Amino acid sequence: MPLGFQHGRANSFADKDYLILSSDVKFLRTLFFQALRAEEADETVYRKANKELKDNLEGIPGVPQNVKELFQISLMYEQDPTEKNFKAMHQKVLHMSAEDIKIAGRLFLEMLQHANLVERNHRVRRWREYKRGDKTVKSSSSQTLQDCFKELMEKGFTPEQIRESLLRQNTELVFTAHPTQAARRSVLTKHATISQLLELHDKSGPNGTTKLTPLQRTEILSALQESLLGIWRTNPVRRHKPTPEDEARYGLSVVEESLWEALPDHYHAVDYALKKIGCEPLPIDCCLLTLGSWMGGDRDGNPYVTAVLTKRVVFLSQWRAAHLYWTEVDQLLWDLSVAGPGNKEIQEEIARINGIKSNHSRGTLKKNHSLTSVHNLLAPFDFYRPQLETEENYRQVLTHIRARLAATVRRATALSQEQPFKPDPLYMHYSSTSELATDLVRIYRSLHECGDGILAEGRLKELLWRVHTFGLSLTRLDIRQESTRHMDVLDEVTSYLGLGSYRTWSEETKIQWLTNELHSKRPLIPPDLPCSAPVQEVLDTFRMIAEIGSEPFGAYVISMTTSASDVLAVRLLQKEAGIKEHLRVVPLFETKLDLENAPACMELLFKNSWYQANLSSPPQIPNIGWEPHQEVMLGYSDSAKDAGRLASVWGLHKAQEALVELSHKYKIKLNLFHGRGGSVGRGGGPQYLATLSQPAGSVQGWMRVTVQGEVIDHYFGLPSIASHTMERYTTSVLTATLTPPKAPSDDFREIMQRLSETSCNKYRSIVFEDQEFIEYFRTATPDFELKGLNLGSRPSKRKQGGIESLRAIPWMFAWTQTRLQLPVWLGVGTALKSEIDNGNLKTLQDMYNDWPFFRSTIELLEMVLAKTSKTVADYYESLLVPEDLQNVSSKVWEEFENTMKSILQVIRHEHMLEGDGSLSSRLAIATRVPLVDPINVLQANALVRMRADENQPDIHVLRDAFAITVQGVAAGMGWTG
């Protein structure tokens, strides 16, 4: 019987991977239950057969009988997902107290997290087995470097062409805080520990590479139990909303704890793959990957992100970066105990350092001031005494570098706390990445020139990779602000100066005035301009950038860009603030209409003489000598909420094609920034597939993409996972650059255009035109209740209003919780059915087989539909939706059935996820779904009680129970929204 899914449930599992996963899940669950019973785990657990493992809640103190009985019913439902067993869960929950619901939700949440951890560990396990040469492992999703290089050479590319393309390649991953993690950071750190222990556990197994003693294996079990119990004792419910600084600290922690370790592994893998095809390794200043962040810089709709907060985040980032570099240099002092003078460059540097010390000793500062004020901050300076080994010149230079990094730490620490900082003339802090890189490259070159190149290729080379990737701030911070906020500033300026209201001017008048002011050498904005608080905050932000300098920052992103004047306005405000090196200004086109108008908007800019002469500088990447370029950001979330997913992705595709054509016309390099969310409804999904389906010419060795919320932890939370993810980004961008997809035929484009229009009309007829839909949405989903959770620092709405004012994140979040995921597929069924009824099924099937864009679109829809549960969504409706809204419900379910049927016809399958390429999705769903359904039953009942009486005695318990179930559903679905 073929593997497949119907309404989120597996039809058959005769699959080795599923059996392994099931065994691993049961193993972890057993350890968890043993910990709750206070039973000590021992080595014999390794040898017990699955049937011997005690998989029940008996003997666990504090677990009510109702919860134990619900768990047993859920096990029956897992084995036999019938309507009878689902109703049995409902009946049991119906008679449970609020405290029982909370405890039950907590248990199922933990078991779901166990399944996620096991599934993530299995992905790494399979990836490593494949790279070790195990041909039994399916490689459809491996996308290894060696596979990629082999395929490119089979298509006629030489090894030299592959290496040359890599030299010009960069992928920038931009971490954003929304949608924020549903899970707390305190829990995520313990998850990371469990994952590391599971990897060690794998190595100690029958096929492992490490032979552990019984004691060592028992210690692994004890450590697993410790982490599992620690999570259980941690309150999963946030009592306070995270601040923007909290979100920034989370992003930095992922870099410190995961990417910092993973990056050298990735570069070693690239060099090894190049060596296998006869190429030299990449140069040390090559930047295949760089990092950006919006955490602490994204002020669009978030009043808590201020100029003061952003400044603090910048210095927090510099503090953490300098501390990491200090630690690495401290280790290099032990590695490079080379006796010898080094090359001429090193000798000159020693002389320069000695000159500084000589001037210092003549009384410019108190003797030994630097030793007490700088070095003792991090470690006793005299622990290592370089003055006794004067012949070890590398150590002399490294000691000076370490001292400067200590000064950098001290400065960043002081400024992050808004305290004064007095520079130390003896050991000046590093003010730029290039300064640090230059000091380290000097040692690298000397080692090679003096015949000790092997010593340069270890920790020192890894440190140089990190310096070029992470810079002095770990991530470059983007500034994002909404376009009308800049308009407000200029409106108050022109009104104050007696020039009229900028807001009322035509676009032509705005552009002419802005251009004149950009050419002008006189200041425009008076320093004492009387203005409103919101305008003052915008001006303070630009002045803060001027004060700090451009190095820690990435792009200035303008959300809701509608016109060329929006871009010129930001260039003018940067000029007025005195920013010496302007941040590159990136228009973000978000809605369907804005995407359609994007090419015309950009052409107005490209025709502007001042703008052409002052295009943004390229990202500061050493190995890429690009000409100035234009970066454009494409918004996936709002366009999907505005027009439905099918119309959104086609609109984005066409916008990219038009922008590429425009850039060729004006001979301006175009870089596209993809604002993808976590869920498929907001542009999420497998990035490898998405990259390969971009239109020809849109990926030219460069890609910038957002990585949001729980996706950060999912793909970068562990060094092993992060290394895998980096490899897939590198291979996908390389492949898309060298072998872009062919342009679709006119027939394909015509059908896709009709699909887009038909699906959009259907989507909008229900979401925006049906007067009852808003009420249906608010009753059928936990939209209102989600706003009460302390998930993120940003408000859920930009302004008051209906669906149009709701942010895309909570919009998708609410539908994900009920497992309906309506925004992803609504309208698709009508569009596909219309084409099929008109005799175009064969053409649709050809589009699926021959056009990567259409295939990826359909496959993501297939995955979402496999996760969608009609049983669960129907259950929410039966409990929460009034009968007078059933008309909306019937429209929704009719469209759902049309979509399911039409998708299966196009892909020629009987069930969702039936193909061999869907193995990873099948496994992920199979390990999670049986545990999500009970959580949905608990959540729906909690919602009923919460809405019945907001003043009941148990309301706080119910709210906690609801918050826990939200985390559970998010864990089961793989995203919040």
PDB file of N, CA, C and O in Angstrom, residues 934-965:
ATOM      1  N   PRO A 934      -5.449  15.807  20.352  1.00  0.00           N
ATOM      2  CA  PRO A 934      -5.918  15.970  21.735  1.00  0.00           C
ATOM      3  C   PRO A 934      -5.711  17.391  22.262  1.00  0.00           C
ATOM      4  O   PRO A 934      -6.553  17.901  23.020  1.00  0.00           O
ATOM      5  N   ILE A 935      -4.617  18.040  21.859  1.00  0.00           N
ATOM      6  CA  ILE A 935      -4.383  19.416  22.312  1.00  0.00           C
ATOM      7  C   ILE A 935      -5.443  20.348  21.740  1.00  0.00           C
ATOM      8  O   ILE A 935      -5.922  21.263  22.417  1.00  0.00           O
ATOM      9  N   ASN A 936      -5.827  20.118  20.480  1.00  0.00           N
ATOM     10  CA  ASN A 936      -6.897  20.925  19.905  1.00  0.00           C
ATOM     11  C   ASN A 936      -8.212  20.734  20.653  1.00  0.00           C
ATOM     12  O   ASN A 936      -8.963  21.703  20.866  1.00  0.00           O
ATOM     13  N   VAL A 937      -8.501  19.521  21.052  1.00  0.00           N
ATOM     14  CA  VAL A 937      -9.725  19.265  21.831  1.00  0.00           C
ATOM     15  C   VAL A 937      -9.665  20.035  23.148  1.00  0.00           C
ATOM     16  O   VAL A 937     -10.646  20.666  23.566  1.00  0.00           O
ATOM     17  N   LEU A 938      -8.515  20.012  23.795  1.00  0.00           N
ATOM     18  CA  LEU A 938      -8.350  20.752  25.050  1.00  0.00           C
ATOM     19  C   LEU A 938      -8.500  22.253  24.814  1.00  0.00           C
ATOM     20  O   LEU A 938      -9.169  22.953  25.588  1.00  0.00           O
ATOM     21  N   GLN A 939      -7.878  22.763  23.741  1.00  0.00           N
ATOM     22  CA  GLN A 939      -7.946  24.194  23.474  1.00  0.00           C
ATOM     23  C   GLN A 939      -9.356  24.661  23.175  1.00  0.00           C
ATOM     24  O   GLN A 939      -9.807  25.692  23.689  1.00  0.00           O
ATOM     25  N   ALA A 940     -10.065  23.927  22.324  1.00  0.00           N
ATOM     26  CA  ALA A 940     -11.429  24.322  21.961  1.00  0.00           C
ATOM     27  C   ALA A 940     -12.325  24.394  23.195  1.00  0.00           C
ATOM     28  O   ALA A 940     -13.122  25.332  23.345  1.00  0.00           O
ATOM     29  N   ASN A 941     -12.179  23.435  24.098  1.00  0.00           N
ATOM     30  CA  ASN A 941     -12.984  23.451  25.315  1.00  0.00           C
ATOM     31  C   ASN A 941     -12.575  24.579  26.253  1.00  0.00           C
ATOM     32  O   ASN A 941     -13.428  25.179  26.927  1.00  0.00           O
ATOM     33  N   ALA A 942     -11.289  24.879  26.305  1.00  0.00           N
ATOM     34  CA  ALA A 942     -10.846  26.018  27.110  1.00  0.00           C
ATOM     35  C   ALA A 942     -11.433  27.317  26.566  1.00  0.00           C
ATOM     36  O   ALA A 942     -11.857  28.193  27.336  1.00  0.00           O
ATOM     37  N   LEU A 943     -11.483  27.455  25.231  1.00  0.00           N
ATOM     38  CA  LEU A 943     -12.057  28.646  24.623  1.00  0.00           C
ATOM     39  C   LEU A 943     -13.541  28.793  24.960  1.00  0.00           C
ATOM     40  O   LEU A 943     -14.017  29.895  25.247  1.00  0.00           O
ATOM     41  N   VAL A 944     -14.269  27.682  24.908  1.00  0.00           N
ATOM     42  CA  VAL A 944     -15.692  27.720  25.242  1.00  0.00           C
ATOM     43  C   VAL A 944     -15.882  28.266  26.649  1.00  0.00           C
ATOM     44  O   VAL A 944     -16.729  29.137  26.897  1.00  0.00           O
ATOM     45  N   ARG A 945     -15.111  27.776  27.583  1.00  0.00           N
ATOM     46  CA  ARG A 945     -15.262  28.200  28.978  1.00  0.00           C
ATOM     47  C   ARG A 945     -14.803  29.639  29.177  1.00  0.00           C
ATOM     48  O   ARG A 945     -15.430  30.397  29.930  1.00  0.00           O
ATOM     49  N   MET A 946     -13.733  30.033  28.519  1.00  0.00           N
ATOM     50  CA  MET A 946     -13.238  31.407  28.659  1.00  0.00           C
ATOM     51  C   MET A 946     -14.248  32.413  28.125  1.00  0.00           C
ATOM     52  O   MET A 946     -14.455  33.480  28.711  1.00  0.00           O
ATOM     53  N   ARG A 947     -14.884  32.069  27.014  1.00  0.00           N
ATOM     54  CA  ARG A 947     -15.842  32.991  26.412  1.00  0.00           C
ATOM     55  C   ARG A 947     -17.180  33.016  27.160  1.00  0.00           C
ATOM     56  O   ARG A 947     -17.914  34.000  27.084  1.00  0.00           O
ATOM     57  N   ALA A 948     -17.454  31.948  27.876  1.00  0.00           N
ATOM     58  CA  ALA A 948     -18.724  31.875  28.601  1.00  0.00           C
ATOM     59  C   ALA A 948     -18.765  32.853  29.770  1.00  0.00           C
ATOM     60  O   ALA A 948     -19.817  33.445  30.059  1.00  0.00           O
ATOM     61  N   ASP A 949     -17.650  33.047  30.455  1.00  0.00           N
ATOM     62  CA  ASP A 949     -17.633  33.909  31.636  1.00  0.00           C
ATOM     63  C   ASP A 949     -16.200  34.354  31.906  1.00  0.00           C
ATOM     64  O   ASP A 949     -15.377  33.584  32.392  1.00  0.00           O
ATOM     65  N   GLU A 950     -15.913  35.617  31.614  1.00  0.00           N
ATOM     66  CA  GLU A 950     -14.562  36.124  31.808  1.00  0.00           C
ATOM     67  C   GLU A 950     -14.240  36.396  33.270  1.00  0.00           C
ATOM     68  O   GLU A 950     -13.084  36.674  33.615  1.00  0.00           O
ATOM     69  N   ASN A 951     -15.243  36.324  34.127  1.00  0.00           N
ATOM     70  CA  ASN A 951     -15.039  36.627  35.550  1.00  0.00           C
ATOM     71  C   ASN A 951     -15.116  35.386  36.438  1.00  0.00           C
ATOM     72  O   ASN A 951     -15.174  35.501  37.656  1.00  0.00           O
ATOM     73  N   GLN A 952     -15.124  34.216  35.826  1.00  0.00           N
ATOM     74  CA  GLN A 952     -15.216  32.986  36.621  1.00  0.00           C
ATOM     75  C   GLN A 952     -13.955  32.787  37.453  1.00  0.00           C
ATOM     76  O   GLN A 952     -12.866  33.280  37.099  1.00  0.00           O
ATOM     77  N   PRO A 953     -14.046  32.055  38.555  1.00  0.00           N
ATOM     78  CA  PRO A 953     -12.903  31.880  39.454  1.00  0.00           C
ATOM     79  C   PRO A 953     -11.688  31.225  38.777  1.00  0.00           C
ATOM     80  O   PRO A 953     -10.549  31.517  39.141  1.00  0.00           O
ATOM     81  N   ASP A 954     -11.955  30.350  37.809  1.00  0.00           N
ATOM     82  CA  ASP A 954     -10.855  29.610  37.180  1.00  0.00           C
ATOM     83  C   ASP A 954     -10.306  30.284  35.923  1.00  0.00           C
ATOM     84  O   ASP A 954      -9.548  29.660  35.175  1.00  0.00           O
ATOM     85  N   ILE A 955     -10.640  31.551  35.688  1.00  0.00           N
ATOM     86  CA  ILE A 955     -10.283  32.166  34.410  1.00  0.00           C
ATOM     87  C   ILE A 955      -8.775  32.216  34.199  1.00  0.00           C
ATOM     88  O   ILE A 955      -8.276  32.009  33.082  1.00  0.00           O
ATOM     89  N   HIS A 956      -8.017  32.457  35.270  1.00  0.00           N
ATOM     90  CA  HIS A 956      -6.559  32.527  35.113  1.00  0.00           C
ATOM     91  C   HIS A 956      -5.972  31.153  34.786  1.00  0.00           C
ATOM     92  O   HIS A 956      -5.011  31.045  33.998  1.00  0.00           O
ATOM     93  N   VAL A 957      -6.548  30.115  35.363  1.00  0.00           N
ATOM     94  CA  VAL A 957      -6.095  28.758  35.053  1.00  0.00           C
ATOM     95  C   VAL A 957      -6.418  28.427  33.604  1.00  0.00           C
ATOM     96  O   VAL A 957      -5.597  27.836  32.883  1.00  0.00           O
ATOM     97  N   LEU A 958      -7.615  28.816  33.162  1.00  0.00           N
ATOM     98  CA  LEU A 958      -8.011  28.562  31.777  1.00  0.00           C
ATOM     99  C   LEU A 958      -7.110  29.315  30.791  1.00  0.00           C
ATOM    100  O   LEU A 958      -6.748  28.777  29.737  1.00  0.00           O
ATOM    101  N   ARG A 959      -6.751  30.545  31.135  1.00  0.00           N
ATOM    102  CA  ARG A 959      -5.871  31.310  30.241  1.00  0.00           C
ATOM    103  C   ARG A 959      -4.500  30.658  30.146  1.00  0.00           C
ATOM    104  O   ARG A 959      -3.896  30.618  29.074  1.00  0.00           O
ATOM    105  N   ASP A 960      -4.013  30.145  31.280  1.00  0.00           N
ATOM    106  CA  ASP A 960      -2.737  29.423  31.240  1.00  0.00           C
ATOM    107  C   ASP A 960      -2.860  28.163  30.391  1.00  0.00           C
ATOM    108  O   ASP A 960      -1.961  27.828  29.608  1.00  0.00           O
ATOM    109  N   ALA A 961      -3.988  27.453  30.577  1.00  0.00           N
ATOM    110  CA  ALA A 961      -4.210  26.233  29.795  1.00  0.00           C
ATOM    111  C   ALA A 961      -4.249  26.562  28.307  1.00  0.00           C
ATOM    112  O   ALA A 961      -3.670  25.844  27.473  1.00  0.00           O
ATOM    113  N   PHE A 962      -4.926  27.653  27.964  1.00  0.00           N
ATOM    114  CA  PHE A 962      -4.992  28.067  26.564  1.00  0.00           C
ATOM    115  C   PHE A 962      -3.605  28.389  26.028  1.00  0.00           C
ATOM    116  O   PHE A 962      -3.218  27.959  24.926  1.00  0.00           O
ATOM    117  N   ALA A 963      -2.812  29.141  26.789  1.00  0.00           N
ATOM    118  CA  ALA A 963      -1.462  29.505  26.353  1.00  0.00           C
ATOM    119  C   ALA A 963      -0.610  28.263  26.114  1.00  0.00           C
ATOM    120  O   ALA A 963       0.174  28.205  25.164  1.00  0.00           O
ATOM    121  N   ILE A 964      -0.776  27.263  26.966  1.00  0.00           N
ATOM    122  CA  ILE A 964      -0.016  26.020  26.814  1.00  0.00           C
ATOM    123  C   ILE A 964      -0.436  25.288  25.549  1.00  0.00           C
ATOM    124  O   ILE A 964       0.402  24.776  24.788  1.00  0.00           O
ATOM    125  N   THR A 965      -1.749  25.248  25.288  1.00  0.00           N
ATOM    126  CA  THR A 965      -2.214  24.548  24.077  1.00  0.00           C
ATOM    127  C   THR A 965      -1.778  25.283  22.812  1.00  0.00           C
ATOM    128  O   THR A 965      -1.537  24.646  21.771  1.00  0.00           O
TER     129      THR A 965
END
